[in-house]
PDB file of C-alpha atoms in Angstrom:
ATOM      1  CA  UNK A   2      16.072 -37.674 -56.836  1.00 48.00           C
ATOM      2  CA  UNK A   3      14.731 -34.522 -56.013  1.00 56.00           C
ATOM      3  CA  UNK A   4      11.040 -35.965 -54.547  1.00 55.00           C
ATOM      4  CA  UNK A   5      13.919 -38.613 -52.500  1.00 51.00           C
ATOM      5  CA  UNK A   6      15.636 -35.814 -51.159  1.00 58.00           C
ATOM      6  CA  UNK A   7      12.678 -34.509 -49.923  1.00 57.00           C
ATOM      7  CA  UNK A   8      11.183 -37.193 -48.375  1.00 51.00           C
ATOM      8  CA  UNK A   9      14.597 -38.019 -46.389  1.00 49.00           C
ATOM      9  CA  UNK A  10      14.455 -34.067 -45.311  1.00 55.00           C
ATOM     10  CA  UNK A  11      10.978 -34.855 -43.774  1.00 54.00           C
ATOM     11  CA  UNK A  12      11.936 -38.103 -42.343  1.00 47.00           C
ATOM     12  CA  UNK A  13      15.212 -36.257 -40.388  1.00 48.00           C
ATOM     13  CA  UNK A  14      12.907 -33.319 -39.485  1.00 53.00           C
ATOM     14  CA  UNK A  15      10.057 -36.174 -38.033  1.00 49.00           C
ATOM     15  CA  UNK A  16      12.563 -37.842 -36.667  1.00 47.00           C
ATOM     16  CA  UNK A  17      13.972 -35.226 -34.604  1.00 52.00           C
ATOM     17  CA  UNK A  18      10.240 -33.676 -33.696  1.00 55.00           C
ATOM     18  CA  UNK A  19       9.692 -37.468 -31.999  1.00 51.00           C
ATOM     19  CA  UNK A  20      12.907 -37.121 -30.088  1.00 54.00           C
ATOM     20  CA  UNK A  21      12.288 -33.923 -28.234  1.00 53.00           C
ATOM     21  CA  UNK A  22       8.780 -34.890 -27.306  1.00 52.00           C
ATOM     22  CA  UNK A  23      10.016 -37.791 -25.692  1.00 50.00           C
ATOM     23  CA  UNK A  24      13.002 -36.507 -24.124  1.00 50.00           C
ATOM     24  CA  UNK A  25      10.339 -33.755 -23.297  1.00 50.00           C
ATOM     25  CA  UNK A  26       7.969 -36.502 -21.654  1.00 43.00           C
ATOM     26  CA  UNK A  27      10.209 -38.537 -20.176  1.00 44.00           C
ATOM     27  CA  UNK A  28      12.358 -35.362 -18.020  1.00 45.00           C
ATOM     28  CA  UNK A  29       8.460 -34.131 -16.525  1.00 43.00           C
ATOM     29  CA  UNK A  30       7.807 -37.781 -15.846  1.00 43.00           C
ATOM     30  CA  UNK A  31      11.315 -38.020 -13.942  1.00 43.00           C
ATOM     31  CA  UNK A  32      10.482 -35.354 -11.626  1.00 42.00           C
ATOM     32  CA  UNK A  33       7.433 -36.934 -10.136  1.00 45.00           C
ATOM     33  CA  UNK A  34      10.130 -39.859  -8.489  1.00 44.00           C
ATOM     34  CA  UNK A  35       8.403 -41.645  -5.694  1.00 42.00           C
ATOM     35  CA  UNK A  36      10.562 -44.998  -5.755  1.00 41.00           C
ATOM     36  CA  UNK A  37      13.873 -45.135  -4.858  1.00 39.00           C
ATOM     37  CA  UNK A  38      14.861 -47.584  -8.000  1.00 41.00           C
ATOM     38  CA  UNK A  39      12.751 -45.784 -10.980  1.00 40.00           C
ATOM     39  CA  UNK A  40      12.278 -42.513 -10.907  1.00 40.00           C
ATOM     40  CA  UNK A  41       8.809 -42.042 -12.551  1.00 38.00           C
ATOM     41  CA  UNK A  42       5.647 -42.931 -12.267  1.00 35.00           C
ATOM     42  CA  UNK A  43       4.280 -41.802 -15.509  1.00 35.00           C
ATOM     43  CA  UNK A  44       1.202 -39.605 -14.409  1.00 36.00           C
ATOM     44  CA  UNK A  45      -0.850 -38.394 -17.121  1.00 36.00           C
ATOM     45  CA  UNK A  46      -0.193 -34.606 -18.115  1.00 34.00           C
ATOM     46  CA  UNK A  47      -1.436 -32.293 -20.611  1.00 41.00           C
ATOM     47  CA  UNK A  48      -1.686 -33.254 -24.261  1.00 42.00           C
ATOM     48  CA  UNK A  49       1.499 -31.459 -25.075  1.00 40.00           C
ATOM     49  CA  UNK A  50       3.565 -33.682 -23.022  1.00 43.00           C
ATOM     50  CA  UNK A  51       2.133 -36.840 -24.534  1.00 47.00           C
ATOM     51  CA  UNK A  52       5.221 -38.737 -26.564  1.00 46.00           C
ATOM     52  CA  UNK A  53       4.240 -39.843 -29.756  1.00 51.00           C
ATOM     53  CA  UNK A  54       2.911 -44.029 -29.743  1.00 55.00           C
ATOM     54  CA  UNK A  55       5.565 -46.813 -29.811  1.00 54.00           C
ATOM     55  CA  UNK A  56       4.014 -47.874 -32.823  1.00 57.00           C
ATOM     56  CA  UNK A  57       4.162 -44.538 -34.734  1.00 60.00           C
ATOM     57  CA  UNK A  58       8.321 -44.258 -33.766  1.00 62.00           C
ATOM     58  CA  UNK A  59       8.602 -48.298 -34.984  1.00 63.00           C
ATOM     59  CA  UNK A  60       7.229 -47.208 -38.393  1.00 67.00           C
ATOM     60  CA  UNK A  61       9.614 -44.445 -38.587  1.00 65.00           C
ATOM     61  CA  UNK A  62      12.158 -45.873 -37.893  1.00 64.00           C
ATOM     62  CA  UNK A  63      11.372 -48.349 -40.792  1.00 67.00           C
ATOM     63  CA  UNK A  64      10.381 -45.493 -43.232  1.00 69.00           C
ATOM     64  CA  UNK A  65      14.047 -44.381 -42.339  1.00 65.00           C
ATOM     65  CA  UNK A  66      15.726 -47.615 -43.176  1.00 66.00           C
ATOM     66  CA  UNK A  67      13.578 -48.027 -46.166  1.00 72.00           C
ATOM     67  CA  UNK A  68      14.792 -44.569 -47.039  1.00 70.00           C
ATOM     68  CA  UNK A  69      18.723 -44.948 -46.690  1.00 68.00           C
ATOM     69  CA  UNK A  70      18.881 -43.122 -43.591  1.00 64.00           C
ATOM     70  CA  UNK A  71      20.409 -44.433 -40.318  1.00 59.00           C
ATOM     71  CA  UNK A  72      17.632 -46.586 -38.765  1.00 64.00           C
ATOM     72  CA  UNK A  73      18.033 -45.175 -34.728  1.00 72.00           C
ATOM     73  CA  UNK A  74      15.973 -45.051 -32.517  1.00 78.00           C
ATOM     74  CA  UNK A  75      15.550 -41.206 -31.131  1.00 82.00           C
ATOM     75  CA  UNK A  76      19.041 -40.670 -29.430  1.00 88.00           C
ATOM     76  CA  UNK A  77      20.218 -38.456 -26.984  1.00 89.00           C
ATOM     77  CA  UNK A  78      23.955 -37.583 -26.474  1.00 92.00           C
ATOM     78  CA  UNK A  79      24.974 -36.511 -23.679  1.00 92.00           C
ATOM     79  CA  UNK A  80      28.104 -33.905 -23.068  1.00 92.00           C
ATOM     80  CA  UNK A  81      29.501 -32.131 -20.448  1.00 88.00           C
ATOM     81  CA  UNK A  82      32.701 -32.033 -18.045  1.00 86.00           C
ATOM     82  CA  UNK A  83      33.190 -34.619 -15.425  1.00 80.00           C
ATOM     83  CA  UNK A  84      30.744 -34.115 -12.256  1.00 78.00           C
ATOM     84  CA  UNK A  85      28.293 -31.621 -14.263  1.00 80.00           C
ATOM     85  CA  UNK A  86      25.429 -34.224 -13.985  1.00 82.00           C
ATOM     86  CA  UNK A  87      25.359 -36.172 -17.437  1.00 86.00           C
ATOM     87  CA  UNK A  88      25.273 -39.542 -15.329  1.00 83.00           C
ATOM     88  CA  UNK A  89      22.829 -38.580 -13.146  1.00 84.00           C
ATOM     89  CA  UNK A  90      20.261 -36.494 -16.057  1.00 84.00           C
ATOM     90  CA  UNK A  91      20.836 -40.541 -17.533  1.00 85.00           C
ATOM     91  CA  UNK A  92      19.051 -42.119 -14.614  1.00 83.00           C
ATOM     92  CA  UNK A  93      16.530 -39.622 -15.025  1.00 81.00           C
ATOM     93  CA  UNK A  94      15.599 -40.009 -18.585  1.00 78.00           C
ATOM     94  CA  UNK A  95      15.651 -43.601 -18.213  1.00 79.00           C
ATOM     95  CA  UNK A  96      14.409 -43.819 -14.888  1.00 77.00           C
ATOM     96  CA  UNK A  97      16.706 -46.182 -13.231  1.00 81.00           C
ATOM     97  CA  UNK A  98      19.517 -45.729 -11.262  1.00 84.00           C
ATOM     98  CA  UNK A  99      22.048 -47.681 -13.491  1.00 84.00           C
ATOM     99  CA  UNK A 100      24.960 -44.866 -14.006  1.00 77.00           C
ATOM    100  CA  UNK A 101      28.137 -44.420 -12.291  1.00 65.00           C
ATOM    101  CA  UNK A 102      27.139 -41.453 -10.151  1.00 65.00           C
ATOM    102  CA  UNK A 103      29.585 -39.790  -7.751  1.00 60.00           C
ATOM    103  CA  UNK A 104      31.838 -42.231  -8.186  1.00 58.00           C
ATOM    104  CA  UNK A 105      36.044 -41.443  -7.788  1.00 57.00           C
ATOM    105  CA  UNK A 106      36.493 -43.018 -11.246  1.00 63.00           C
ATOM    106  CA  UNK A 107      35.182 -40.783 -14.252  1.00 79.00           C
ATOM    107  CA  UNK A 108      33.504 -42.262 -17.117  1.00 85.00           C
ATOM    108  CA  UNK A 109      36.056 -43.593 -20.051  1.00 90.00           C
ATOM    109  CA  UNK A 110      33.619 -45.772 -21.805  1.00 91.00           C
ATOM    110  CA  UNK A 111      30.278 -44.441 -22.927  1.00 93.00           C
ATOM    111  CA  UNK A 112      27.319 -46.073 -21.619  1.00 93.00           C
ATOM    112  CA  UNK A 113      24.405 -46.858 -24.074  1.00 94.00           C
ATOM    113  CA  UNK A 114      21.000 -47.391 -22.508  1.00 93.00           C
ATOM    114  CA  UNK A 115      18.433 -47.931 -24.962  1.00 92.00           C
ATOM    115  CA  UNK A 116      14.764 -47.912 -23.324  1.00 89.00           C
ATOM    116  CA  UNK A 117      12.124 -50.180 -25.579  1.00 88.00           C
ATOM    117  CA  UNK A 118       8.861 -50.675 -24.722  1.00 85.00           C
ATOM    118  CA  UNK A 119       7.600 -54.369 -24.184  1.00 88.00           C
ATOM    119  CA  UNK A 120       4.167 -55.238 -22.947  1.00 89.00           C
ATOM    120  CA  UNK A 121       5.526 -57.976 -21.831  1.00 93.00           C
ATOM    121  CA  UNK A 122       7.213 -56.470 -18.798  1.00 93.00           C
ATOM    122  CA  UNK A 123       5.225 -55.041 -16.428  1.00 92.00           C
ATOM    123  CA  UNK A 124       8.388 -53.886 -14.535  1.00 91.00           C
ATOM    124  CA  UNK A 125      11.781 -52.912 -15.818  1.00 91.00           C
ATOM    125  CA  UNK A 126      13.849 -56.184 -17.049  1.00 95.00           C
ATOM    126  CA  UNK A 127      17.580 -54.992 -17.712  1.00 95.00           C
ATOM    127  CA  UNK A 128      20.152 -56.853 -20.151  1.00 97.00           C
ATOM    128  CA  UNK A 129      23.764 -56.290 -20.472  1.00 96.00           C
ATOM    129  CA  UNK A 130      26.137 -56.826 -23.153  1.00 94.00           C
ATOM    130  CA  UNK A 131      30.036 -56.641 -22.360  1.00 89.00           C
ATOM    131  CA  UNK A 132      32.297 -56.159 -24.842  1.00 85.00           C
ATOM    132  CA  UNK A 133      30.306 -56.602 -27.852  1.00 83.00           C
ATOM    133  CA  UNK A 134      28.736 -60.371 -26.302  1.00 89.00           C
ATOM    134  CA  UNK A 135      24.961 -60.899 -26.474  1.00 92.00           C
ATOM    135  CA  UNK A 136      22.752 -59.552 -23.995  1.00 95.00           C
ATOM    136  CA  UNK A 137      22.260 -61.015 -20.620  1.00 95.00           C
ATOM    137  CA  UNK A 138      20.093 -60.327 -18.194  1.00 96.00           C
ATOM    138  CA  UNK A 139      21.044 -58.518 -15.035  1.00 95.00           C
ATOM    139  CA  UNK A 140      20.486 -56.107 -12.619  1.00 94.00           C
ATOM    140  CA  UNK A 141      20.625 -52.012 -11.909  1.00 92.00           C
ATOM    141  CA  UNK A 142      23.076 -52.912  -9.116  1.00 92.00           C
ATOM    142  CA  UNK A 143      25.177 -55.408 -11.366  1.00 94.00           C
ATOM    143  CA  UNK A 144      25.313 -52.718 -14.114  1.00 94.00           C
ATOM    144  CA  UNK A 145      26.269 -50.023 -11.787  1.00 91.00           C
ATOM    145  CA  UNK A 146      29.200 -52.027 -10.330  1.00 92.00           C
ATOM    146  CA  UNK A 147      30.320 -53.420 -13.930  1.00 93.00           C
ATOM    147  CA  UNK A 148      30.685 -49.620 -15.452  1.00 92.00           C
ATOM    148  CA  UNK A 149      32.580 -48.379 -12.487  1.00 90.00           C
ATOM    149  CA  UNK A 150      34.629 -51.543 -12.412  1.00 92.00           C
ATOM    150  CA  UNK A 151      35.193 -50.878 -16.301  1.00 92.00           C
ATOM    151  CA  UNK A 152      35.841 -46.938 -15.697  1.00 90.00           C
ATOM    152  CA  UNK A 153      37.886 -47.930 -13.092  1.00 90.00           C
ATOM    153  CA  UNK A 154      40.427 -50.058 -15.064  1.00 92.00           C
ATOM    154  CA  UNK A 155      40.742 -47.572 -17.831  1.00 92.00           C
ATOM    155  CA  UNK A 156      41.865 -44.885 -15.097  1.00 88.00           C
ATOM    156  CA  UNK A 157      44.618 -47.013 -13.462  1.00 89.00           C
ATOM    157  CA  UNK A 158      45.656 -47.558 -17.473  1.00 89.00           C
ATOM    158  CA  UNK A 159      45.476 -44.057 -18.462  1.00 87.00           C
ATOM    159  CA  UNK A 160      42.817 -45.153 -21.454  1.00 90.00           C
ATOM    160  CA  UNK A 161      39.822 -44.734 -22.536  1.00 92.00           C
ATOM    161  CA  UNK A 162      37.578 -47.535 -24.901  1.00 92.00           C
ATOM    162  CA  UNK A 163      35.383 -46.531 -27.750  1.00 92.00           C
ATOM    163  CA  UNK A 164      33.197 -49.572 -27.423  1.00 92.00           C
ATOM    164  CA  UNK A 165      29.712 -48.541 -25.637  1.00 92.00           C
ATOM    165  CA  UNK A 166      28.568 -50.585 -22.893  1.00 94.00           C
ATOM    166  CA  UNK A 167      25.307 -51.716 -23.931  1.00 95.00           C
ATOM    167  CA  UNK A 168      22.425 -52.055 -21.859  1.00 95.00           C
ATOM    168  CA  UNK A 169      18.519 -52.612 -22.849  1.00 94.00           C
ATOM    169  CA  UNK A 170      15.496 -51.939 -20.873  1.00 94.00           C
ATOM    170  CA  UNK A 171      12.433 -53.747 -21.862  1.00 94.00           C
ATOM    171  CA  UNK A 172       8.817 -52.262 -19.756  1.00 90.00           C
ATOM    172  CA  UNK A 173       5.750 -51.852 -20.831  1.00 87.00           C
ATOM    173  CA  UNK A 174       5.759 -48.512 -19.537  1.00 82.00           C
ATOM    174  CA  UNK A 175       9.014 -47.520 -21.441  1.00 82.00           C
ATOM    175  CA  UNK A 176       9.276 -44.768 -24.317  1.00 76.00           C
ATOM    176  CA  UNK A 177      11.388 -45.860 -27.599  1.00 80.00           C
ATOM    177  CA  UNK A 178      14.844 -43.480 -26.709  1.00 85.00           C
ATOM    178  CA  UNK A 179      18.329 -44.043 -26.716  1.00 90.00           C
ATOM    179  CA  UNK A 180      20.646 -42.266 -24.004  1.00 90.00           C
ATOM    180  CA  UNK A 181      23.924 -42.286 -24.456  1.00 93.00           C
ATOM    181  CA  UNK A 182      26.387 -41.015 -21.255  1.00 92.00           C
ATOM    182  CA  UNK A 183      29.818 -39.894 -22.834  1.00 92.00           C
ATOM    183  CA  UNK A 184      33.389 -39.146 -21.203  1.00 89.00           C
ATOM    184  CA  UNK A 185      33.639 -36.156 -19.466  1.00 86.00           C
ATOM    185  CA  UNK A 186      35.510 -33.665 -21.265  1.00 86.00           C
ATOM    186  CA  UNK A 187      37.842 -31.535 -19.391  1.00 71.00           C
ATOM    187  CA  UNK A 188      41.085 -28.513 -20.283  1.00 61.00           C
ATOM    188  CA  UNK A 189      44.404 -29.990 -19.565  1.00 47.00           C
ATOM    189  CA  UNK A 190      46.164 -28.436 -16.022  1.00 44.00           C
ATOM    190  CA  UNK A 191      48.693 -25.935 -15.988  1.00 42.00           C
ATOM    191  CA  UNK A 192      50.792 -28.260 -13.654  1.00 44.00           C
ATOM    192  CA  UNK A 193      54.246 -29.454 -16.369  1.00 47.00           C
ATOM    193  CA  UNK A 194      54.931 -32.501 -14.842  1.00 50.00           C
ATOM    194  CA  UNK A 195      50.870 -33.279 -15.821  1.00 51.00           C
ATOM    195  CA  UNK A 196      50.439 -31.589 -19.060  1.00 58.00           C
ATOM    196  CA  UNK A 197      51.487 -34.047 -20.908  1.00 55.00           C
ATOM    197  CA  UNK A 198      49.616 -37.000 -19.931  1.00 63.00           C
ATOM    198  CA  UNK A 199      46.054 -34.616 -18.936  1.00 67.00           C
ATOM    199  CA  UNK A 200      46.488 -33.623 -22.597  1.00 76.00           C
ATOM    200  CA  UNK A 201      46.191 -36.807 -24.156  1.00 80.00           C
ATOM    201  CA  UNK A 202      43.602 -38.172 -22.410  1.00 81.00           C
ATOM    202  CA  UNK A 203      41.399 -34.535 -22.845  1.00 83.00           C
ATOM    203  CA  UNK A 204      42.270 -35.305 -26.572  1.00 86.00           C
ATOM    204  CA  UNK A 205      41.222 -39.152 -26.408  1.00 88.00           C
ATOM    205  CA  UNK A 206      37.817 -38.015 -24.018  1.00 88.00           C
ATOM    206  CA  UNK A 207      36.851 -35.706 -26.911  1.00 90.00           C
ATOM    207  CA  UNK A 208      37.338 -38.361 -29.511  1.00 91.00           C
ATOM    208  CA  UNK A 209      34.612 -40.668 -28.328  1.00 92.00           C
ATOM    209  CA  UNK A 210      32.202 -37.885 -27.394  1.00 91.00           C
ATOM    210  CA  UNK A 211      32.376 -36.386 -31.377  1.00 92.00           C
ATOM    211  CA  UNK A 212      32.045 -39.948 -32.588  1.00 92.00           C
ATOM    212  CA  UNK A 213      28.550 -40.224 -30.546  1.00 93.00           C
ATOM    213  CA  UNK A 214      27.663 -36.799 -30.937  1.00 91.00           C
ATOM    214  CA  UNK A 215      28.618 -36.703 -35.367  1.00 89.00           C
ATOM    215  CA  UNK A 216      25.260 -38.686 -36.295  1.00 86.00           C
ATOM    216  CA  UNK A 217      22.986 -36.059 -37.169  1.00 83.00           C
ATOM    217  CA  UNK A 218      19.789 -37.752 -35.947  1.00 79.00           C
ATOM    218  CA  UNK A 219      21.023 -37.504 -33.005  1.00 86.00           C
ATOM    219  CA  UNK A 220      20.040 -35.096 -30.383  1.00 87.00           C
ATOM    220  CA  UNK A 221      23.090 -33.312 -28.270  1.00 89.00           C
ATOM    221  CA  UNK A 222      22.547 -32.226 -24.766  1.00 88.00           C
ATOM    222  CA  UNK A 223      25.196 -30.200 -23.291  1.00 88.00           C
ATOM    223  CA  UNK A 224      25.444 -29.722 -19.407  1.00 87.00           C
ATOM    224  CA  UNK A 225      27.964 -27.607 -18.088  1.00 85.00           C
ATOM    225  CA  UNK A 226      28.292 -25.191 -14.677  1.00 82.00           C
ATOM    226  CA  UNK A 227      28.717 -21.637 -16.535  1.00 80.00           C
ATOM    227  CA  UNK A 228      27.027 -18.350 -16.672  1.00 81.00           C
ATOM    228  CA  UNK A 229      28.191 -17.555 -20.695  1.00 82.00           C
ATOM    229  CA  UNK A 230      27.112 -20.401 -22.704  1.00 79.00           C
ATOM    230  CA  UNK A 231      28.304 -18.758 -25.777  1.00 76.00           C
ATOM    231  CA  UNK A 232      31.878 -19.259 -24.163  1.00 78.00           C
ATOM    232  CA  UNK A 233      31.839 -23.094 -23.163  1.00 83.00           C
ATOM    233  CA  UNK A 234      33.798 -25.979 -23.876  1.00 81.00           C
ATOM    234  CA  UNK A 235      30.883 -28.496 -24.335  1.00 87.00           C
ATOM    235  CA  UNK A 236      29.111 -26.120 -27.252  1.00 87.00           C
ATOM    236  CA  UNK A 237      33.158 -25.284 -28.871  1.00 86.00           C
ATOM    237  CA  UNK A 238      33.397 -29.558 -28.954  1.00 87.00           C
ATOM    238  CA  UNK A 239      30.067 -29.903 -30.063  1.00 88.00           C
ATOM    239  CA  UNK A 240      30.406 -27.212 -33.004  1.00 89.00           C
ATOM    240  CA  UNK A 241      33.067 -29.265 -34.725  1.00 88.00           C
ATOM    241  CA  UNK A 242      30.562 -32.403 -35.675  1.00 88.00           C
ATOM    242  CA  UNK A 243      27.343 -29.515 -35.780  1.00 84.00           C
ATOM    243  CA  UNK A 244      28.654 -25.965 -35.998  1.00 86.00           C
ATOM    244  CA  UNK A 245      24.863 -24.793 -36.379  1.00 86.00           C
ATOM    245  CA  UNK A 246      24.234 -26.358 -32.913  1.00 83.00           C
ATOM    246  CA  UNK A 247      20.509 -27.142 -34.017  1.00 80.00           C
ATOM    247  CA  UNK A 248      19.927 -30.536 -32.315  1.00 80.00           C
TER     248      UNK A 248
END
């Protein structure tokens, strides 16, 4: 029991090592953007910036299983109030343009794009599942205009929807990671006549973002426009599902 505990101790740790190097990889890589519909090139850097091989994260992932752990791909989860860029850091780390950004309506489903590289794609080829169906295939534009069609029907009902909206990227040139975009979260308004209503839904937003963030092989990444980051409301959310706030 003791040599199992171990080994699953190693396997988190490993696990977690491959996630930051490709999240590490993949945020360099977006900053080179030269086309307007993927935002990376993938220039060769330095050694340190090299992600880890497809293969290497496959066998993990199966070591993982094999292990009793959650078999996931490296995940990112992404938290933050409404408009502090979590859509937009999305497109960059999967370098498409495929989130609801600047739209009116704010996101009340989260969005789960999970990048997997296929040699047999030398481009981007994007599939969509809605509500739990299989995957079809479909385009950036199409999934763009089916989340803020989604986000915008939850806002005129006042709810929000646990399920994810699913969508796969197969390319040869893709980097095994999961990004997930999550509800904005957001402190209820002083206004009476609004308190109420602005409460419940700041309560239901910060329900689905603990239930993405509580895995813990999961990485969290917090954006948020402040100058204390001991003091924000992202880290205080986070801390319930991680108080250590070491991933």
């Amino acid at each position: 029991t003791s040599h199992k505990s171990k080994r699953q101790d190693s396997a988190r740790y490993t696990i977690r090592i491959l996630t930051a190097a490709t999240l590490l990889h993949t945020t360099i890589a977006a900053k080179h953007n030269t086309n307007p519909n993927i935002h990376s090139s993938y220039h060769t850097y330095d050694d340190i910036t090299t992600p880890p091989a497809p293969q290497s994260l496959s066998a993990l992932i199966n070591l993982a299983a094999k292990l009793e752990l959650p078999a996931e791909p490296p995940t990112v989860v992404l938290v933050g109030h409404r408009n502090d860029g979590k859509s937009a850091l999305l497109d960059a780390l999967t370098n498409l343009r495929i989130a609801s950004v600047g739209s009116t309506a704010s996101t009340r489903r989260p969005l789960r794009v999970h990048m997997m590289r296929s040699d047999d794609h030398s481009s981007p080829a994007l599939f969509l599942s809605r509500d739990g169906e299989p995957f079809e295939p479909t385009t950036a534009d199409e999934i763009r205009a089916y989340v803020e069609s989604e986000n915008a029907r939850l806002a005129e009902r006042r709810e929000y929807d646990e399920m994810d909206i699913r969508v796969r990227v197969l390319w040869r040139e893709a980097e095994e990671l999961v990004v997930i975009d999550t509800p904005g979260l957001f402190s209820p308004a002083i206004d009476r006549h609004a308190e109420e209503d602005l409460s419940a839904a700041a309560q239901a937003a910060e329900r689905l973002v603990l239930a993405q963030a509580e895995s813990p092989q999961r990485l969290i990444v917090c954006l948020e426009d402040t100058a204390d980051w001991a003091h924000t409301d992202s880290l205080s959310v986070v801390r319930r599902v991680h108080p250590q706030l070491r991933r």
